[in-house]
Coordinates of C-alpha atoms (C1' of nucleotides) in Angstrom, one line a residue:
Chain L
M1 CA 5.7 12.1 7.7
K2 CA 9.0 10.4 7.5
W3 CA 8.4 7.2 5.7
D4 CA 11.9 6.0 6.4
T5 CA 11.3 5.7 10.1
L6 CA 7.7 4.5 10.0
D7 CA 8.9 1.0 10.9
E8 CA 10.0 2.4 14.3
E9 CA 6.7 4.0 15.3
P10 CA 5.0 2.8 18.4
C11 CA 2.2 1.2 16.4
S12 CA 2.2 -2.3 14.9
L13 CA 0.1 -1.2 12.0
S14 CA 2.5 1.6 11.0
R15 CA 5.4 -0.9 11.2
T16 CA 3.6 -3.3 8.9
V17 CA 2.6 -0.5 6.6
A18 CA 6.2 0.5 6.4
V19 CA 7.0 -2.8 4.9
V20 CA 4.0 -3.9 2.8
G21 CA 2.0 -0.7 2.6
D22 CA 2.2 0.1 -1.1
R23 CA 0.5 -1.1 -4.2
W24 CA 3.4 -2.8 -5.9
T25 CA 4.6 -4.6 -2.8
L26 CA 1.2 -6.1 -2.2
L27 CA 0.9 -7.2 -5.8
I28 CA 4.4 -8.7 -5.7
L29 CA 3.5 -10.6 -2.6
R30 CA 0.4 -12.0 -4.3
E31 CA 2.7 -13.4 -7.0
C32 CA 4.9 -14.9 -4.4
F33 CA 2.0 -16.8 -2.9
L34 CA 1.1 -18.0 -6.4
R35 CA 4.6 -19.5 -6.5
V36 CA 6.3 -16.9 -8.7
R37 CA 10.0 -16.6 -7.8
R38 CA 12.0 -15.0 -10.6
F39 CA 12.6 -11.5 -11.7
E40 CA 11.4 -11.9 -15.3
A41 CA 8.3 -13.8 -14.1
F42 CA 7.3 -11.0 -11.7
Q43 CA 8.0 -8.4 -14.3
S44 CA 6.0 -9.9 -17.1
S45 CA 3.0 -11.0 -15.0
L46 CA 2.7 -7.6 -13.2
Q47 CA 3.9 -5.2 -16.0
I48 CA 5.9 -3.4 -13.3
T49 CA 8.8 -1.4 -14.4
R50 CA 12.1 -3.3 -14.0
H51 CA 13.5 -0.4 -11.9
L52 CA 10.7 -0.6 -9.3
L53 CA 10.6 -4.3 -9.3
S54 CA 14.3 -4.3 -8.5
E55 CA 13.8 -1.8 -5.7
R56 CA 10.9 -3.6 -4.1
L57 CA 12.5 -7.0 -4.2
K58 CA 15.6 -5.5 -2.5
K59 CA 13.4 -4.0 0.2
L60 CA 11.6 -7.2 0.8
V61 CA 14.9 -9.0 1.2
R62 CA 16.2 -6.3 3.5
F63 CA 13.1 -6.7 5.7
G64 CA 13.5 -10.5 5.7
I65 CA 10.4 -11.3 3.8
L66 CA 12.1 -12.8 0.8
R67 CA 15.3 -14.7 0.6
R68 CA 17.5 -14.3 -2.6
V69 CA 18.5 -17.8 -3.4
P70 CA 20.9 -18.7 -6.2
Y71 CA 19.6 -21.3 -8.7
S72 CA 22.4 -21.0 -11.2
E73 CA 26.1 -20.5 -10.7
A74 CA 27.2 -19.4 -14.2
P75 CA 25.7 -17.0 -14.9
K76 CA 24.8 -16.1 -11.4
R77 CA 21.0 -16.1 -11.1
Y78 CA 18.8 -15.8 -8.2
E79 CA 15.2 -16.4 -7.2
Y80 CA 13.1 -14.9 -4.5
I81 CA 11.5 -17.2 -1.9
L82 CA 9.2 -16.3 0.9
T83 CA 10.8 -16.7 4.4
Q84 CA 8.6 -17.7 7.4
K85 CA 8.2 -14.0 8.1
G86 CA 6.9 -13.6 4.5
L87 CA 4.7 -16.7 4.7
D88 CA 3.2 -15.1 7.9
L89 CA 1.8 -12.3 5.7
Y90 CA -0.7 -14.8 4.3
P91 CA -3.6 -13.7 6.6
I92 CA -3.1 -10.1 5.4
I93 CA -3.3 -11.1 1.7
M94 CA -6.2 -13.5 2.3
A95 CA -8.1 -10.9 4.3
M96 CA -7.7 -8.5 1.4
V97 CA -8.7 -11.1 -1.2
H98 CA -11.8 -11.9 0.9
W99 CA -12.8 -8.3 1.2
G100 CA -12.4 -7.9 -2.5
D101 CA -14.5 -11.0 -3.2
T102 CA -17.2 -9.6 -0.8
H103 CA -17.3 -5.9 -1.7
M104 CA -15.6 -5.4 -5.1
G105 CA -17.1 -8.3 -7.1
D106 CA -18.8 -8.0 -10.4
E107 CA -21.4 -10.2 -12.2
R108 CA -18.8 -12.6 -13.4
G109 CA -18.2 -14.1 -10.0
R110 CA -15.0 -14.6 -8.1
P111 CA -11.7 -14.6 -9.9
L112 CA -10.2 -17.3 -7.7
L113 CA -11.5 -20.0 -5.5
H114 CA -9.5 -21.4 -2.5
E115 CA -9.5 -25.0 -1.5
H116 CA -8.4 -26.0 2.0
R117 CA -6.3 -29.2 1.6
N118 CA -7.0 -30.3 5.2
C119 CA -10.7 -30.5 4.7
G120 CA -11.0 -30.6 0.9
K121 CA -13.5 -27.8 0.7
L122 CA -13.7 -24.4 -0.9
F123 CA -13.6 -21.9 1.9
D124 CA -13.4 -18.3 2.9
P125 CA -10.9 -17.0 5.5
V126 CA -12.5 -16.0 8.8
M127 CA -10.8 -14.1 11.5
V128 CA -11.5 -15.3 15.0
C129 CA -10.4 -14.6 18.6
S130 CA -7.5 -16.7 19.7
E131 CA -9.0 -17.2 23.1
C132 CA -12.7 -18.0 22.5
G133 CA -12.7 -18.9 18.8
E134 CA -15.6 -16.6 18.0
V135 CA -15.7 -14.5 14.8
L136 CA -14.2 -11.1 15.4
H137 CA -16.1 -7.8 14.9
A138 CA -14.6 -4.4 15.3
K139 CA -17.2 -3.2 17.7
Q140 CA -16.5 -6.1 20.1
V141 CA -12.9 -5.2 20.5
H142 CA -11.6 -2.8 23.1
V143 CA -8.1 -1.4 22.8
H144 CA -5.7 -0.8 25.7
A145 CA -2.3 0.9 25.6
G146 CA 0.4 -1.8 25.9
P147 CA 3.9 -1.7 27.3
G148 CA 5.4 -0.5 24.0
R149 CA 3.4 2.7 24.1
E150 CA 4.0 5.3 26.7
E151 CA 0.7 7.0 27.5
A152 CA 2.1 10.3 26.2
V153 CA 2.1 9.0 22.6
G154 CA -1.6 8.8 22.6
Chain U
M1 CA 0.2 0.0 -14.8
K2 CA -3.0 2.0 -14.9
W3 CA -3.9 2.5 -11.3
D4 CA -7.2 4.1 -12.2
T5 CA -8.6 0.8 -13.4
L6 CA -7.0 -1.5 -10.9
D7 CA -10.3 -1.9 -9.2
E8 CA -11.6 -3.7 -12.4
E9 CA -8.9 -6.3 -12.7
P10 CA -10.0 -9.9 -12.5
C11 CA -8.3 -10.3 -9.1
S12 CA -9.8 -9.5 -5.7
L13 CA -6.5 -8.6 -4.3
S14 CA -5.9 -5.9 -7.0
R15 CA -9.4 -4.6 -6.4
T16 CA -8.7 -4.3 -2.7
V17 CA -5.3 -2.7 -3.3
A18 CA -7.0 -0.2 -5.6
V19 CA -9.0 1.1 -2.6
V20 CA -6.8 0.6 0.5
G21 CA -3.3 -0.1 -1.0
D22 CA -1.4 2.9 0.1
R23 CA 0.2 4.1 3.2
W24 CA -2.0 7.0 4.1
T25 CA -5.2 5.2 3.5
L26 CA -4.2 2.4 5.8
L27 CA -3.2 4.9 8.5
I28 CA -6.4 6.8 8.1
L29 CA -8.4 3.6 8.5
R30 CA -6.5 2.8 11.6
E31 CA -7.7 6.1 13.0
C32 CA -11.2 5.3 12.0
F33 CA -11.2 2.1 13.9
L34 CA -9.9 4.1 16.9
R35 CA -13.0 6.2 16.6
V36 CA -11.5 9.3 15.0
R37 CA -14.1 10.9 12.8
R38 CA -13.1 14.6 12.0
F39 CA -10.9 16.2 9.5
E40 CA -8.8 18.1 12.1
A41 CA -8.5 15.0 14.3
F42 CA -7.1 12.9 11.4
Q43 CA -4.8 15.7 10.4
S44 CA -3.3 16.4 13.8
S45 CA -2.9 12.7 14.8
L46 CA -1.4 11.6 11.5
Q47 CA 0.5 14.7 10.5
I48 CA -0.7 14.2 7.0
T49 CA -0.9 17.2 4.7
R50 CA -4.4 18.6 4.5
H51 CA -4.3 18.3 0.8
L52 CA -3.7 14.5 0.9
L53 CA -6.1 14.0 3.7
S54 CA -8.8 15.7 1.8
E55 CA -8.1 13.6 -1.3
R56 CA -8.0 10.3 0.6
L57 CA -11.2 11.0 2.5
K58 CA -13.0 11.8 -0.8
K59 CA -11.7 8.6 -2.2
L60 CA -12.9 6.5 0.7
V61 CA -16.3 8.1 0.5
R62 CA -16.4 7.5 -3.2
F63 CA -15.7 3.8 -2.6
G64 CA -18.4 3.6 0.1
I65 CA -16.0 2.9 2.9
L66 CA -16.7 6.1 4.8
R67 CA -19.9 8.2 5.0
R68 CA -19.7 11.9 5.2
V69 CA -22.2 12.8 7.9
P70 CA -23.1 16.4 8.9
Y71 CA -22.8 17.1 12.6
S72 CA -23.4 20.8 12.5
E73 CA -25.6 22.9 10.2
A74 CA -24.2 26.4 10.6
P75 CA -21.4 26.3 9.8
K76 CA -21.7 23.1 7.8
R77 CA -19.4 20.5 9.2
Y78 CA -19.0 16.9 8.5
E79 CA -17.5 13.8 10.1
Y80 CA -16.4 10.6 8.5
I81 CA -18.0 7.4 9.7
L82 CA -17.2 3.8 8.7
T83 CA -19.9 2.1 6.7
Q84 CA -20.5 -1.6 6.9
K85 CA -18.2 -2.0 3.9
G86 CA -15.6 -0.1 5.9
L87 CA -16.1 -2.0 9.1
D88 CA -15.5 -5.2 7.1
L89 CA -11.9 -4.0 6.5
Y90 CA -11.3 -4.9 10.1
P91 CA -9.7 -8.3 9.5
I92 CA -7.2 -6.6 7.1
I93 CA -6.2 -4.0 9.7
M94 CA -6.1 -6.6 12.5
A95 CA -4.0 -9.0 10.3
M96 CA -1.5 -6.2 9.7
V97 CA -1.4 -5.3 13.4
H98 CA -0.8 -8.9 14.4
W99 CA 2.0 -9.3 11.8
G100 CA 3.6 -6.2 13.1
D101 CA 3.2 -7.4 16.7
T102 CA 4.8 -10.7 15.8
H103 CA 7.6 -9.6 13.4
M104 CA 8.3 -5.9 13.9
G105 CA 8.3 -5.7 17.7
D106 CA 11.0 -4.2 19.8
E107 CA 12.1 -4.8 23.4
R108 CA 9.4 -2.5 24.8
G109 CA 6.6 -4.9 24.0
R110 CA 3.4 -4.4 22.1
P111 CA 2.1 -0.9 21.5
L112 CA -1.6 -1.9 21.9
L113 CA -3.4 -4.8 23.5
H114 CA -6.8 -6.0 22.3
E115 CA -9.6 -7.2 24.5
H116 CA -12.4 -9.3 23.2
R117 CA -15.6 -8.1 24.8
N118 CA -17.4 -11.4 24.3
C119 CA -14.9 -13.4 26.3
G120 CA -13.2 -10.7 28.3
K121 CA -9.7 -11.8 27.4
L122 CA -6.7 -10.2 25.6
F123 CA -6.4 -12.0 22.3
D124 CA -4.7 -12.3 19.0
P125 CA -6.6 -12.5 15.7
V126 CA -6.4 -15.9 14.1
M127 CA -7.4 -16.7 10.5
V128 CA -9.3 -19.9 10.1
C129 CA -11.1 -21.9 7.4
S130 CA -14.8 -21.1 7.2
E131 CA -15.5 -24.8 6.6
C132 CA -13.5 -26.8 9.1
G133 CA -12.4 -24.0 11.5
E134 CA -8.7 -25.0 11.4
V135 CA -6.0 -22.3 11.4
L136 CA -5.0 -21.5 7.8
H137 CA -1.5 -21.8 6.4
A138 CA -0.5 -20.7 2.9
K139 CA 0.9 -24.1 2.0
Q140 CA -2.4 -25.9 2.8
V141 CA -4.4 -23.8 0.3
H142 CA -4.8 -24.7 -3.3
V143 CA -6.0 -22.0 -5.7
H144 CA -8.5 -22.6 -8.6
A145 CA -9.6 -20.3 -11.3
G146 CA -13.1 -19.1 -10.6
P147 CA -15.9 -17.9 -12.9
G148 CA -14.6 -14.3 -12.7
R149 CA -11.4 -15.3 -14.4
E150 CA -11.3 -16.6 -18.0
E151 CA -8.5 -19.1 -18.2
A152 CA -6.8 -16.9 -20.7
V153 CA -6.0 -14.2 -18.1
G154 CA -3.7 -16.6 -16.3
Chain T
dT1 C1' -14.0 43.9 15.6
dT2 C1' -11.0 40.6 16.5
dT3 C1' -9.9 36.0 17.6
dG4 C1' -10.3 31.2 17.2
dA5 C1' -12.1 26.6 15.6
dC6 C1' -13.1 23.9 11.7
dA7 C1' -12.9 22.0 7.0
dG8 C1' -11.2 22.5 3.5
dT9 C1' -8.3 24.6 -1.3
dT10 C1' -4.3 26.4 -3.7
dC11 C1' 0.4 27.0 -4.6
dT12 C1' 5.5 25.6 -5.4
dA13 C1' 9.3 22.3 -4.4
dT14 C1' 10.7 17.7 -3.8
dT15 C1' 10.3 12.8 -4.3
dT16 C1' 8.4 8.7 -6.7
dT17 C1' 7.0 6.3 -10.5
dA18 C1' 6.6 5.2 -15.6
dG19 C1' 8.6 3.9 -19.7
dA20 C1' 12.1 3.0 -22.5
dA21 C1' 16.8 2.0 -23.5
dC22 C1' 21.1 0.0 -22.1
dT23 C1' 24.6 -3.4 -19.6
dA24 C1' 26.4 -7.8 -18.4
dT25 C1' 27.0 -13.0 -18.3
dA26 C1' 26.7 -17.2 -20.5
dG27 C1' 24.6 -21.0 -23.4
dC28 C1' 23.4 -22.5 -28.0
dC29 C1' 23.5 -22.5 -33.1
dT30 C1' 25.9 -22.1 -37.5
Chain M
dA1 C1' 34.4 -17.0 -34.0
dG2 C1' 30.1 -14.4 -34.5
dG3 C1' 25.4 -13.7 -33.7
dC4 C1' 21.1 -14.8 -31.2
dT5 C1' 18.5 -15.6 -27.0
dA6 C1' 17.6 -15.7 -21.9
dT7 C1' 18.0 -13.7 -17.5
dA8 C1' 18.7 -10.1 -14.1
dG9 C1' 19.5 -6.2 -13.5
dT10 C1' 20.9 -0.5 -14.1
dT11 C1' 20.5 4.1 -16.1
dC12 C1' 18.1 7.8 -18.1
dT13 C1' 14.2 11.5 -18.8
dA14 C1' 9.4 12.7 -18.4
dA15 C1' 5.2 12.5 -15.8
dA16 C1' 2.7 12.0 -11.6
dA17 C1' 2.2 12.1 -6.6
dT18 C1' 3.5 14.0 -2.2
dA19 C1' 5.3 17.5 1.2
dG20 C1' 4.9 21.8 3.3
dA21 C1' 3.2 26.0 3.8
dA22 C1' -0.1 29.6 3.1
dC23 C1' -4.7 30.9 2.0
dT24 C1' -10.2 30.9 2.0
dG25 C1' -14.8 30.9 4.0
dT26 C1' -18.2 30.2 7.8
dC27 C1' -19.6 31.0 12.1
dA28 C1' -19.4 31.6 17.5
dA29 C1' -17.6 33.8 21.4
dA30 C1' -15.0 37.7 23.7

DNA sequence: TTTGACAGTTCTATTTTAGAACTATAGCCT
DNA sequence: AGGCTATAGTTCTAAAATAGAACTGTCAAA
């Protein structure tokens, strides 16, 4: 497979995978949502090699998920901030955290707890239908080919 | 980083990434949710090398996401079926599809449309708070260390 | 007996990643 | 001025993962 054109496949999952579908990128995004912004901070908290961190940050900037914002003029220094496109990845990250909480836990309990500021309670993320508000389950969903997929593609 | 122990980190995202955090695994899971079950079917629809497909399927079985079920005795043939643990990955996949629909679309429109059998409508997946039912946004969530994370870990 | 379907395994070449060292700019201390 | 530290990278080689193609083994049907 040509990973370099995965973001042009007629499949929204492939396109997303092209951008965030590797281990380091997902871990970097976790740090972003925990308010980490600087190269050294990512590097020391993730123990990622500097080379790969540099690569991944460039890629995330290229795809419009992070913005590289100067915070010092001399010497020139930048920090990496989530754009709206990046903030919109939150459901993906939270869905992964929730699955990990549910299926990969150990006897020590959850590593992190999440509080919803609006209601003040500790919560779990739940995925619902935009139309009827009910909780979604895979078996209740039927898939149709949309306009972006010629039937031939399968 | 030691990828082989990522599933024991005191972080539910890391643990999830350890299992589904690579391109091929996510694409294989997409096929699973589209009712693909057999080795040859995965291989031809994904154009993945047989070697890697074999590896990834083994790993998904090892983590309890797929079950390897015989469907023919002579010759012995197996198909791969999502377990409940695997079905529970649905919100992750749908969150990725939705982000792709929203941010990686082209002029041709969506590749796939999703119909919710319960209400009969085409829908988008929405992530809400389990306690108050409101739509979740990253900035409204506050993170606390839970019992599974000694403060020292950070 | 030959062909074809299915579910893999094995092999070599290429690409990615790990790990460590190096570069560059500038502030601060003596 | 000279040396130390902080920050944000880049460059290099070795190790690991992936691609691509060929091969194995079982059985049914022609």
